[in-house]
Amino acid sequence: MGCTLRLILGDQLTATLPVITDAVKTRDILLMAEVKEEATYVKHHKKKIAFLFSAMRHFAEELKDDGFKVNYRKYDDPDNQGSLLNEVKALVSTHDVDNIVVTEPGEYRLLKSMQQWESQLGVPVDLLPDERFYASKARFAEWAEGRKTLRMEFWYREMRKETGILMENGAPAGGDWNYDAKNRESMPASVTPPPPVKFEPDEITRDVISLVEKEFGDHFGELDDFHYAIDRAGALEVLNRFIDERLPDFGRYQDAMRHNMPWLFHSHLSFYINCGLLSPREVVQQAEAAWHAGEAPLNSVEGFIRQIIGWREFVRGFYWHYMPGLQTDNYFNAKRTLPDFFWDGYTNMNCLRQCITDTKKHAYAHHIQRLMVLGNFSLLCELSPAEVQEWYLLVYADAYEWVELPNVSGMILFADGGNLASKPYVASGSYINKMSDYCKHCGYSVSKKSGEGACPFNYLYWRFLDAHQDKLRKNPRMALVYKSYDRMAEEKIAAMREDGQRFLTKLSKNEEV
Ligand code: FAD
Ligand code: DLZ
Ligand code: SF4
């Protein structure tokens, strides 16, 4: 009798997955591989690769200590086969392999490829469902069936009822489904968020950092000050510290941004949840328990839990529902190429400079930076969806296509024409000024609407609404905005158009803005 070859991907570092728990320790082979194909299909941020390779190596060591036979292929092994398929092929040709088992990958391109493996390898390949989500793909499809539009809020309520999370006698805890009205505070200068949890790199991480420096030197991002958790124990510590130190204020400051402060009261858990070191269930359970214990207010706990059982589950279902079309949707026919400053951060617009610098340094930016600064700018400037998608997929350490693409195509670019969002997330500089102190450190004037020195978001906002009236006027949620537009004097609109066009021309030529 031969063995079962069990493949574990870089974002499947979860010891409770059946691909691992079903293994016969004395017989089956667990395969993990650092391969060029996965590390370069987009040029991932250096810190993202270092994080994932280190986490993979630590996970493999833990499996070995637990008595599993682990075949781990390092990136710089001279026999490295370069792709997951070729690594599997190499083992099939040298071992008596009866069948291959792998948990379904999170990305469409890899799933499509794996669905060919059985015929390419001549060995049965079982793709197991990824049980780490609350809802299966089939559950989402059943919910989506027959709905004209898919809205997160309705999905979220369904999930609350189904799981009983934050429910009391069949009704939402506290009487409301959503407490976001309390979650829109800006953060006063007197508030100092607790510092993020930092870990000193151990020998494995130091080796990986040297490898990344050598092999991926031309990738985006900085490697120094690497401080992420790289194993489950560390990830659990980040979770516990979040619950104790940040969760109570998570809600009220969820949308706030501060100059030179990327971490704020966010959880910084997405890296660990998405690669499997933490399960969404344990994260949600701990947050709910903190509320029951009176250690965190309901607006924070509900807001946080909604991000996970609401948004995270929703975008995953949405991705599989709309792929592959989601990749090519382009409702506004946007074509502008990404300006160079998306890579180096050199722009006079302080909000963008801050968000890009944070991203470059940490492979992290929080939600409002991604949505209302970088995303808002990308939409207003009609940047090419394909280029924006690639950028978001490679710059963030938590980015995998199943979660990145719906957020980019659907949420920020409205490229799907409204399947995900009921209206485009666009805003002028006043929103950024209200939610941050970025404008205080900016050469542009946020109070100036047009002309020399005016905040570009101000005229870009009206230019966008002006240019896309044919598509947006019919949207009832845009009615109020167009009412204001209709009240504007013709000269004012003309000035916005002119300033906007001048700015976009500079952007297209990669001139300094
Ligand atoms: P917190 O603010 O503490 O939120 C808690 C958790 O909720 C996160 O860890 C995450 O698991 C989940 N979550 C929150 N918002 C979302 C969301 N919109 N979609 C899915 N999960 C969510 N998140 C990713 O994990 N990977 C991505 O590639 C990604 N790309 C994004 C691209 C854009 C354009 C936007 C607007 C958002 C994107 N997000 C992505 C969602 C969100 O910005 C990140 O999950 C969050 O910033 C991660 O930081 P945190 O763990 O501190 O989150
Ligand atoms: C993101 C990533 C990177 C950078 N490298 C690897 C790798 O070398 N080996 C591996 O198994 N997985 C890697 N990953 C994660 C995969 O790209 C991920 O499993 C798929 O994109 C599916 O979500
Ligand atoms: Fe950004 Fe405008 Fe504020 Fe400058 S003034 S930081 S460009 S919103």
PDB file of C-alpha atoms in Angstrom, residues 42-297:
ATOM      1  CA  VAL A  42       2.699  39.108  -8.524  1.00  0.00           C
ATOM      2  CA  LYS A  43       5.812  40.691  -7.033  1.00  0.00           C
ATOM      3  CA  HIS A  44       4.681  40.446  -3.407  1.00  0.00           C
ATOM      4  CA  HIS A  45       5.988  42.902  -0.807  1.00  0.00           C
ATOM      5  CA  LYS A  46       9.287  41.666   0.659  1.00  0.00           C
ATOM      6  CA  LYS A  47       7.806  41.567   4.168  1.00  0.00           C
ATOM      7  CA  LYS A  48       4.855  39.525   2.982  1.00  0.00           C
ATOM      8  CA  ILE A  49       7.152  36.844   1.551  1.00  0.00           C
ATOM      9  CA  ALA A  50       9.392  36.907   4.637  1.00  0.00           C
ATOM     10  CA  PHE A  51       6.344  36.597   6.897  1.00  0.00           C
ATOM     11  CA  LEU A  52       4.833  33.731   4.954  1.00  0.00           C
ATOM     12  CA  PHE A  53       8.039  31.742   4.427  1.00  0.00           C
ATOM     13  CA  SER A  54       8.941  32.098   8.096  1.00  0.00           C
ATOM     14  CA  ALA A  55       5.430  31.092   9.178  1.00  0.00           C
ATOM     15  CA  MET A  56       5.555  28.108   6.793  1.00  0.00           C
ATOM     16  CA  ARG A  57       8.932  26.995   8.181  1.00  0.00           C
ATOM     17  CA  HIS A  58       7.787  27.297  11.780  1.00  0.00           C
ATOM     18  CA  PHE A  59       4.584  25.426  11.009  1.00  0.00           C
ATOM     19  CA  ALA A  60       6.537  22.606   9.321  1.00  0.00           C
ATOM     20  CA  GLU A  61       8.784  22.313  12.383  1.00  0.00           C
ATOM     21  CA  GLU A  62       5.732  22.030  14.641  1.00  0.00           C
ATOM     22  CA  LEU A  63       4.266  19.303  12.432  1.00  0.00           C
ATOM     23  CA  LYS A  64       7.563  17.401  12.519  1.00  0.00           C
ATOM     24  CA  ASP A  65       7.691  17.709  16.312  1.00  0.00           C
ATOM     25  CA  ASP A  66       4.205  16.287  16.347  1.00  0.00           C
ATOM     26  CA  GLY A  67       5.403  13.152  14.535  1.00  0.00           C
ATOM     27  CA  PHE A  68       4.316  13.893  10.960  1.00  0.00           C
ATOM     28  CA  LYS A  69       6.537  13.107   7.983  1.00  0.00           C
ATOM     29  CA  VAL A  70       7.017  16.525   6.449  1.00  0.00           C
ATOM     30  CA  ASN A  71       8.699  17.126   3.154  1.00  0.00           C
ATOM     31  CA  TYR A  72       9.616  20.831   3.231  1.00  0.00           C
ATOM     32  CA  ARG A  73      11.148  22.456   0.165  1.00  0.00           C
ATOM     33  CA  LYS A  74      13.076  25.653   0.798  1.00  0.00           C
ATOM     34  CA  TYR A  75      13.215  28.322  -1.886  1.00  0.00           C
ATOM     35  CA  ASP A  76      16.988  28.154  -2.358  1.00  0.00           C
ATOM     36  CA  ASP A  77      17.185  24.359  -2.412  1.00  0.00           C
ATOM     37  CA  PRO A  78      19.034  23.571  -5.693  1.00  0.00           C
ATOM     38  CA  ASP A  79      16.390  20.904  -6.397  1.00  0.00           C
ATOM     39  CA  ASN A  80      13.499  23.348  -5.982  1.00  0.00           C
ATOM     40  CA  GLN A  81      11.024  22.618  -8.790  1.00  0.00           C
ATOM     41  CA  GLY A  82       9.662  26.173  -9.018  1.00  0.00           C
ATOM     42  CA  SER A  83       5.939  25.388  -8.821  1.00  0.00           C
ATOM     43  CA  LEU A  84       3.543  23.463  -6.594  1.00  0.00           C
ATOM     44  CA  LEU A  85       2.622  21.123  -9.441  1.00  0.00           C
ATOM     45  CA  ASN A  86       6.251  20.311 -10.179  1.00  0.00           C
ATOM     46  CA  GLU A  87       6.993  19.715  -6.495  1.00  0.00           C
ATOM     47  CA  VAL A  88       4.079  17.289  -6.362  1.00  0.00           C
ATOM     48  CA  LYS A  89       5.235  15.655  -9.617  1.00  0.00           C
ATOM     49  CA  ALA A  90       8.735  15.144  -8.235  1.00  0.00           C
ATOM     50  CA  LEU A  91       7.388  13.321  -5.170  1.00  0.00           C
ATOM     51  CA  VAL A  92       4.969  11.232  -7.198  1.00  0.00           C
ATOM     52  CA  SER A  93       7.847  10.071  -9.398  1.00  0.00           C
ATOM     53  CA  THR A  94      10.034   9.042  -6.460  1.00  0.00           C
ATOM     54  CA  HIS A  95       7.467   7.685  -3.972  1.00  0.00           C
ATOM     55  CA  ASP A  96       4.645   5.211  -4.023  1.00  0.00           C
ATOM     56  CA  VAL A  97       1.816   7.744  -3.961  1.00  0.00           C
ATOM     57  CA  ASP A  98      -1.755   6.402  -4.064  1.00  0.00           C
ATOM     58  CA  ASN A  99      -3.483   9.772  -4.049  1.00  0.00           C
ATOM     59  CA  ILE A 100      -3.018  13.459  -3.388  1.00  0.00           C
ATOM     60  CA  VAL A 101      -5.068  15.474  -0.945  1.00  0.00           C
ATOM     61  CA  VAL A 102      -5.134  19.259  -0.675  1.00  0.00           C
ATOM     62  CA  THR A 103      -7.463  21.801   0.887  1.00  0.00           C
ATOM     63  CA  GLU A 104      -9.041  23.924  -1.836  1.00  0.00           C
ATOM     64  CA  PRO A 105      -6.908  26.983  -2.544  1.00  0.00           C
ATOM     65  CA  GLY A 106      -8.254  30.464  -1.876  1.00  0.00           C
ATOM     66  CA  GLU A 107      -7.532  31.709  -5.370  1.00  0.00           C
ATOM     67  CA  TYR A 108      -9.355  30.975  -8.592  1.00  0.00           C
ATOM     68  CA  ARG A 109      -6.209  30.667 -10.735  1.00  0.00           C
ATOM     69  CA  LEU A 110      -4.800  27.963  -8.468  1.00  0.00           C
ATOM     70  CA  LEU A 111      -8.094  26.112  -8.169  1.00  0.00           C
ATOM     71  CA  LYS A 112      -8.404  25.986 -11.956  1.00  0.00           C
ATOM     72  CA  SER A 113      -4.850  24.695 -12.190  1.00  0.00           C
ATOM     73  CA  MET A 114      -5.388  22.049  -9.480  1.00  0.00           C
ATOM     74  CA  GLN A 115      -8.517  20.815 -11.178  1.00  0.00           C
ATOM     75  CA  GLN A 116      -6.200  19.689 -14.009  1.00  0.00           C
ATOM     76  CA  TRP A 117      -3.704  17.959 -11.755  1.00  0.00           C
ATOM     77  CA  GLU A 118      -5.377  14.560 -11.712  1.00  0.00           C
ATOM     78  CA  SER A 119      -5.107  14.171 -15.479  1.00  0.00           C
ATOM     79  CA  GLN A 120      -1.628  15.722 -15.540  1.00  0.00           C
ATOM     80  CA  LEU A 121      -0.281  13.471 -12.779  1.00  0.00           C
ATOM     81  CA  GLY A 122      -2.216  10.265 -13.360  1.00  0.00           C
ATOM     82  CA  VAL A 123      -2.969  10.074  -9.614  1.00  0.00           C
ATOM     83  CA  PRO A 124      -6.335  10.855  -7.941  1.00  0.00           C
ATOM     84  CA  VAL A 125      -6.431  14.376  -6.491  1.00  0.00           C
ATOM     85  CA  ASP A 126      -8.962  15.159  -3.733  1.00  0.00           C
ATOM     86  CA  LEU A 127      -9.719  18.830  -3.169  1.00  0.00           C
ATOM     87  CA  LEU A 128     -11.168  19.240   0.330  1.00  0.00           C
ATOM     88  CA  PRO A 129     -13.416  22.198   1.184  1.00  0.00           C
ATOM     89  CA  ASP A 130     -11.765  24.901   3.250  1.00  0.00           C
ATOM     90  CA  GLU A 131     -13.615  24.559   6.554  1.00  0.00           C
ATOM     91  CA  ARG A 132     -12.066  27.606   8.165  1.00  0.00           C
ATOM     92  CA  PHE A 133     -14.880  29.875   7.008  1.00  0.00           C
ATOM     93  CA  TYR A 134     -18.224  30.082   8.788  1.00  0.00           C
ATOM     94  CA  ALA A 135     -20.080  29.537   5.541  1.00  0.00           C
ATOM     95  CA  SER A 136     -19.331  27.125   2.736  1.00  0.00           C
ATOM     96  CA  LYS A 137     -19.318  28.300  -0.871  1.00  0.00           C
ATOM     97  CA  ALA A 138     -22.583  26.398  -1.325  1.00  0.00           C
ATOM     98  CA  ARG A 139     -24.174  28.213   1.629  1.00  0.00           C
ATOM     99  CA  PHE A 140     -23.331  31.575   0.120  1.00  0.00           C
ATOM    100  CA  ALA A 141     -24.571  30.486  -3.315  1.00  0.00           C
ATOM    101  CA  GLU A 142     -27.864  29.386  -1.767  1.00  0.00           C
ATOM    102  CA  TRP A 143     -28.244  32.798  -0.090  1.00  0.00           C
ATOM    103  CA  ALA A 144     -27.266  34.662  -3.278  1.00  0.00           C
ATOM    104  CA  GLU A 145     -29.628  32.661  -5.494  1.00  0.00           C
ATOM    105  CA  GLY A 146     -32.368  34.829  -6.944  1.00  0.00           C
ATOM    106  CA  ARG A 147     -31.195  38.071  -5.256  1.00  0.00           C
ATOM    107  CA  LYS A 148     -30.890  41.057  -7.578  1.00  0.00           C
ATOM    108  CA  THR A 149     -28.205  42.636  -5.443  1.00  0.00           C
ATOM    109  CA  LEU A 150     -25.954  41.117  -2.791  1.00  0.00           C
ATOM    110  CA  ARG A 151     -25.543  43.330   0.228  1.00  0.00           C
ATOM    111  CA  MET A 152     -23.227  42.606   3.127  1.00  0.00           C
ATOM    112  CA  GLU A 153     -25.670  43.887   5.740  1.00  0.00           C
ATOM    113  CA  PHE A 154     -28.305  41.259   4.899  1.00  0.00           C
ATOM    114  CA  TRP A 155     -25.733  38.488   4.719  1.00  0.00           C
ATOM    115  CA  TYR A 156     -24.410  39.600   8.086  1.00  0.00           C
ATOM    116  CA  ARG A 157     -27.826  39.416   9.741  1.00  0.00           C
ATOM    117  CA  GLU A 158     -28.301  35.949   8.326  1.00  0.00           C
ATOM    118  CA  MET A 159     -24.923  34.919   9.774  1.00  0.00           C
ATOM    119  CA  ARG A 160     -25.799  36.394  13.171  1.00  0.00           C
ATOM    120  CA  LYS A 161     -29.050  34.439  13.271  1.00  0.00           C
ATOM    121  CA  GLU A 162     -27.425  31.260  12.019  1.00  0.00           C
ATOM    122  CA  THR A 163     -24.513  31.326  14.460  1.00  0.00           C
ATOM    123  CA  GLY A 164     -26.287  32.956  17.420  1.00  0.00           C
ATOM    124  CA  ILE A 165     -23.350  35.364  17.755  1.00  0.00           C
ATOM    125  CA  LEU A 166     -24.389  38.555  19.617  1.00  0.00           C
ATOM    126  CA  MET A 167     -27.988  37.346  19.677  1.00  0.00           C
ATOM    127  CA  GLU A 168     -30.350  37.385  22.663  1.00  0.00           C
ATOM    128  CA  ASN A 169     -33.631  35.497  22.471  1.00  0.00           C
ATOM    129  CA  GLY A 170     -33.587  35.592  18.691  1.00  0.00           C
ATOM    130  CA  ALA A 171     -32.946  39.367  18.566  1.00  0.00           C
ATOM    131  CA  PRO A 172     -29.699  41.285  18.076  1.00  0.00           C
ATOM    132  CA  ALA A 173     -27.902  42.050  21.344  1.00  0.00           C
ATOM    133  CA  GLY A 174     -28.720  45.579  22.498  1.00  0.00           C
ATOM    134  CA  GLY A 175     -31.641  45.807  20.067  1.00  0.00           C
ATOM    135  CA  ASP A 176     -29.792  46.909  16.921  1.00  0.00           C
ATOM    136  CA  TRP A 177     -27.875  44.992  14.256  1.00  0.00           C
ATOM    137  CA  ASN A 178     -25.316  47.716  13.763  1.00  0.00           C
ATOM    138  CA  TYR A 179     -23.837  50.433  15.997  1.00  0.00           C
ATOM    139  CA  ASP A 180     -21.786  52.300  13.414  1.00  0.00           C
ATOM    140  CA  ALA A 181     -23.352  55.614  14.389  1.00  0.00           C
ATOM    141  CA  LYS A 182     -21.034  55.436  17.430  1.00  0.00           C
ATOM    142  CA  ASN A 183     -18.049  54.333  15.336  1.00  0.00           C
ATOM    143  CA  ARG A 184     -17.113  57.420  13.397  1.00  0.00           C
ATOM    144  CA  GLU A 185     -15.036  59.470  15.808  1.00  0.00           C
ATOM    145  CA  SER A 186     -11.820  61.131  14.797  1.00  0.00           C
ATOM    146  CA  MET A 187      -8.922  60.590  17.184  1.00  0.00           C
ATOM    147  CA  PRO A 188      -7.852  63.598  19.263  1.00  0.00           C
ATOM    148  CA  ALA A 189      -4.121  64.289  19.571  1.00  0.00           C
ATOM    149  CA  SER A 190      -4.388  63.524  23.296  1.00  0.00           C
ATOM    150  CA  VAL A 191      -5.158  59.840  22.568  1.00  0.00           C
ATOM    151  CA  THR A 192      -2.124  57.579  22.249  1.00  0.00           C
ATOM    152  CA  PRO A 193      -2.914  54.102  20.964  1.00  0.00           C
ATOM    153  CA  PRO A 194      -0.995  51.222  22.577  1.00  0.00           C
ATOM    154  CA  PRO A 195       2.103  50.212  20.606  1.00  0.00           C
ATOM    155  CA  PRO A 196       1.733  47.152  18.348  1.00  0.00           C
ATOM    156  CA  VAL A 197       2.919  43.788  19.660  1.00  0.00           C
ATOM    157  CA  LYS A 198       6.441  43.190  18.346  1.00  0.00           C
ATOM    158  CA  PHE A 199       8.490  40.007  18.165  1.00  0.00           C
ATOM    159  CA  GLU A 200      12.241  39.791  17.760  1.00  0.00           C
ATOM    160  CA  PRO A 201      13.095  37.692  14.642  1.00  0.00           C
ATOM    161  CA  ASP A 202      14.492  34.261  15.580  1.00  0.00           C
ATOM    162  CA  GLU A 203      17.063  32.325  13.562  1.00  0.00           C
ATOM    163  CA  ILE A 204      14.508  30.945  11.091  1.00  0.00           C
ATOM    164  CA  THR A 205      13.118  34.420  10.423  1.00  0.00           C
ATOM    165  CA  ARG A 206      16.606  35.907  10.095  1.00  0.00           C
ATOM    166  CA  ASP A 207      17.483  33.244   7.499  1.00  0.00           C
ATOM    167  CA  VAL A 208      14.318  33.972   5.588  1.00  0.00           C
ATOM    168  CA  ILE A 209      14.976  37.720   5.673  1.00  0.00           C
ATOM    169  CA  SER A 210      18.420  37.142   4.107  1.00  0.00           C
ATOM    170  CA  LEU A 211      16.836  34.883   1.501  1.00  0.00           C
ATOM    171  CA  VAL A 212      14.238  37.513   0.621  1.00  0.00           C
ATOM    172  CA  GLU A 213      16.879  40.226   0.396  1.00  0.00           C
ATOM    173  CA  LYS A 214      18.849  38.073  -2.036  1.00  0.00           C
ATOM    174  CA  GLU A 215      16.061  36.573  -4.140  1.00  0.00           C
ATOM    175  CA  PHE A 216      13.413  39.293  -4.131  1.00  0.00           C
ATOM    176  CA  GLY A 217      15.510  42.454  -3.923  1.00  0.00           C
ATOM    177  CA  ASP A 218      13.546  44.117  -6.738  1.00  0.00           C
ATOM    178  CA  HIS A 219      10.168  43.589  -5.049  1.00  0.00           C
ATOM    179  CA  PHE A 220       8.238  46.451  -3.438  1.00  0.00           C
ATOM    180  CA  GLY A 221       8.606  47.241   0.247  1.00  0.00           C
ATOM    181  CA  GLU A 222      11.017  47.448   3.131  1.00  0.00           C
ATOM    182  CA  LEU A 223      12.307  44.483   5.106  1.00  0.00           C
ATOM    183  CA  ASP A 224      13.835  46.170   8.135  1.00  0.00           C
ATOM    184  CA  ASP A 225      12.035  46.256  11.482  1.00  0.00           C
ATOM    185  CA  PHE A 226      10.393  42.896  10.820  1.00  0.00           C
ATOM    186  CA  HIS A 227       8.386  42.274  13.974  1.00  0.00           C
ATOM    187  CA  TYR A 228       5.413  40.078  13.072  1.00  0.00           C
ATOM    188  CA  ALA A 229       4.410  36.916  14.864  1.00  0.00           C
ATOM    189  CA  ILE A 230       5.405  33.917  12.779  1.00  0.00           C
ATOM    190  CA  ASP A 231       3.796  31.061  14.662  1.00  0.00           C
ATOM    191  CA  ARG A 232       0.540  30.242  16.381  1.00  0.00           C
ATOM    192  CA  ALA A 233       1.782  31.088  19.861  1.00  0.00           C
ATOM    193  CA  GLY A 234       2.798  34.561  18.693  1.00  0.00           C
ATOM    194  CA  ALA A 235      -0.424  35.076  16.767  1.00  0.00           C
ATOM    195  CA  LEU A 236      -2.414  34.126  19.883  1.00  0.00           C
ATOM    196  CA  GLU A 237      -0.463  36.699  21.839  1.00  0.00           C
ATOM    197  CA  VAL A 238      -1.370  39.374  19.280  1.00  0.00           C
ATOM    198  CA  LEU A 239      -5.019  38.307  19.599  1.00  0.00           C
ATOM    199  CA  ASN A 240      -4.988  38.407  23.407  1.00  0.00           C
ATOM    200  CA  ARG A 241      -3.306  41.782  23.478  1.00  0.00           C
ATOM    201  CA  PHE A 242      -5.832  43.145  20.984  1.00  0.00           C
ATOM    202  CA  ILE A 243      -8.743  41.973  23.112  1.00  0.00           C
ATOM    203  CA  ASP A 244      -7.230  43.479  26.276  1.00  0.00           C
ATOM    204  CA  GLU A 245      -5.669  46.669  24.951  1.00  0.00           C
ATOM    205  CA  ARG A 246      -7.409  47.753  21.750  1.00  0.00           C
ATOM    206  CA  LEU A 247     -10.857  46.240  21.403  1.00  0.00           C
ATOM    207  CA  PRO A 248     -12.550  48.623  23.881  1.00  0.00           C
ATOM    208  CA  ASP A 249     -11.664  51.598  21.646  1.00  0.00           C
ATOM    209  CA  PHE A 250     -11.735  49.751  18.317  1.00  0.00           C
ATOM    210  CA  GLY A 251     -15.254  50.925  17.453  1.00  0.00           C
ATOM    211  CA  ARG A 252     -15.084  54.624  18.166  1.00  0.00           C
ATOM    212  CA  TYR A 253     -11.739  55.061  16.330  1.00  0.00           C
ATOM    213  CA  GLN A 254     -12.323  52.503  13.576  1.00  0.00           C
ATOM    214  CA  ASP A 255     -12.451  55.151  10.838  1.00  0.00           C
ATOM    215  CA  ALA A 256      -9.796  57.489  12.255  1.00  0.00           C
ATOM    216  CA  MET A 257      -6.398  58.148  10.666  1.00  0.00           C
ATOM    217  CA  ARG A 258      -3.363  59.791  12.254  1.00  0.00           C
ATOM    218  CA  HIS A 259      -0.120  61.172  10.817  1.00  0.00           C
ATOM    219  CA  ASN A 260       2.752  58.684  11.307  1.00  0.00           C
ATOM    220  CA  MET A 261       0.514  56.234  13.195  1.00  0.00           C
ATOM    221  CA  PRO A 262      -0.444  53.229  11.114  1.00  0.00           C
ATOM    222  CA  TRP A 263      -1.590  50.813  13.808  1.00  0.00           C
ATOM    223  CA  LEU A 264      -4.097  52.758  15.950  1.00  0.00           C
ATOM    224  CA  PHE A 265      -6.794  50.604  17.601  1.00  0.00           C
ATOM    225  CA  HIS A 266      -7.022  48.049  14.804  1.00  0.00           C
ATOM    226  CA  SER A 267      -6.430  44.373  15.527  1.00  0.00           C
ATOM    227  CA  HIS A 268      -3.591  43.631  13.048  1.00  0.00           C
ATOM    228  CA  LEU A 269      -4.949  40.108  12.889  1.00  0.00           C
ATOM    229  CA  SER A 270      -5.644  39.794   9.158  1.00  0.00           C
ATOM    230  CA  PHE A 271      -2.129  38.417   8.400  1.00  0.00           C
ATOM    231  CA  TYR A 272      -2.671  35.618  10.899  1.00  0.00           C
ATOM    232  CA  ILE A 273      -6.303  34.839  10.149  1.00  0.00           C
ATOM    233  CA  ASN A 274      -5.709  34.721   6.402  1.00  0.00           C
ATOM    234  CA  CYS A 275      -2.704  32.398   6.534  1.00  0.00           C
ATOM    235  CA  GLY A 276      -4.438  30.118   9.035  1.00  0.00           C
ATOM    236  CA  LEU A 277      -2.494  30.733  12.243  1.00  0.00           C
ATOM    237  CA  LEU A 278      -5.684  32.038  13.869  1.00  0.00           C
ATOM    238  CA  SER A 279      -9.188  30.866  13.186  1.00  0.00           C
ATOM    239  CA  PRO A 280     -11.886  33.487  12.618  1.00  0.00           C
ATOM    240  CA  ARG A 281     -14.062  31.562  15.072  1.00  0.00           C
ATOM    241  CA  GLU A 282     -11.648  31.891  18.002  1.00  0.00           C
ATOM    242  CA  VAL A 283     -11.144  35.572  17.251  1.00  0.00           C
ATOM    243  CA  VAL A 284     -14.890  36.229  17.192  1.00  0.00           C
ATOM    244  CA  GLN A 285     -15.488  34.104  20.318  1.00  0.00           C
ATOM    245  CA  GLN A 286     -12.896  36.075  22.277  1.00  0.00           C
ATOM    246  CA  ALA A 287     -14.363  39.397  21.205  1.00  0.00           C
ATOM    247  CA  GLU A 288     -17.873  38.293  22.148  1.00  0.00           C
ATOM    248  CA  ALA A 289     -16.620  36.966  25.496  1.00  0.00           C
ATOM    249  CA  ALA A 290     -15.008  40.351  26.229  1.00  0.00           C
ATOM    250  CA  TRP A 291     -18.406  42.007  25.779  1.00  0.00           C
ATOM    251  CA  HIS A 292     -20.155  39.454  28.008  1.00  0.00           C
ATOM    252  CA  ALA A 293     -17.474  40.059  30.647  1.00  0.00           C
ATOM    253  CA  GLY A 294     -18.105  43.797  30.474  1.00  0.00           C
ATOM    254  CA  GLU A 295     -14.574  44.443  29.219  1.00  0.00           C
ATOM    255  CA  ALA A 296     -15.497  46.019  25.863  1.00  0.00           C
ATOM    256  CA  PRO A 297     -18.553  48.009  24.761  1.00  0.00           C
TER     257      PRO A 297
END
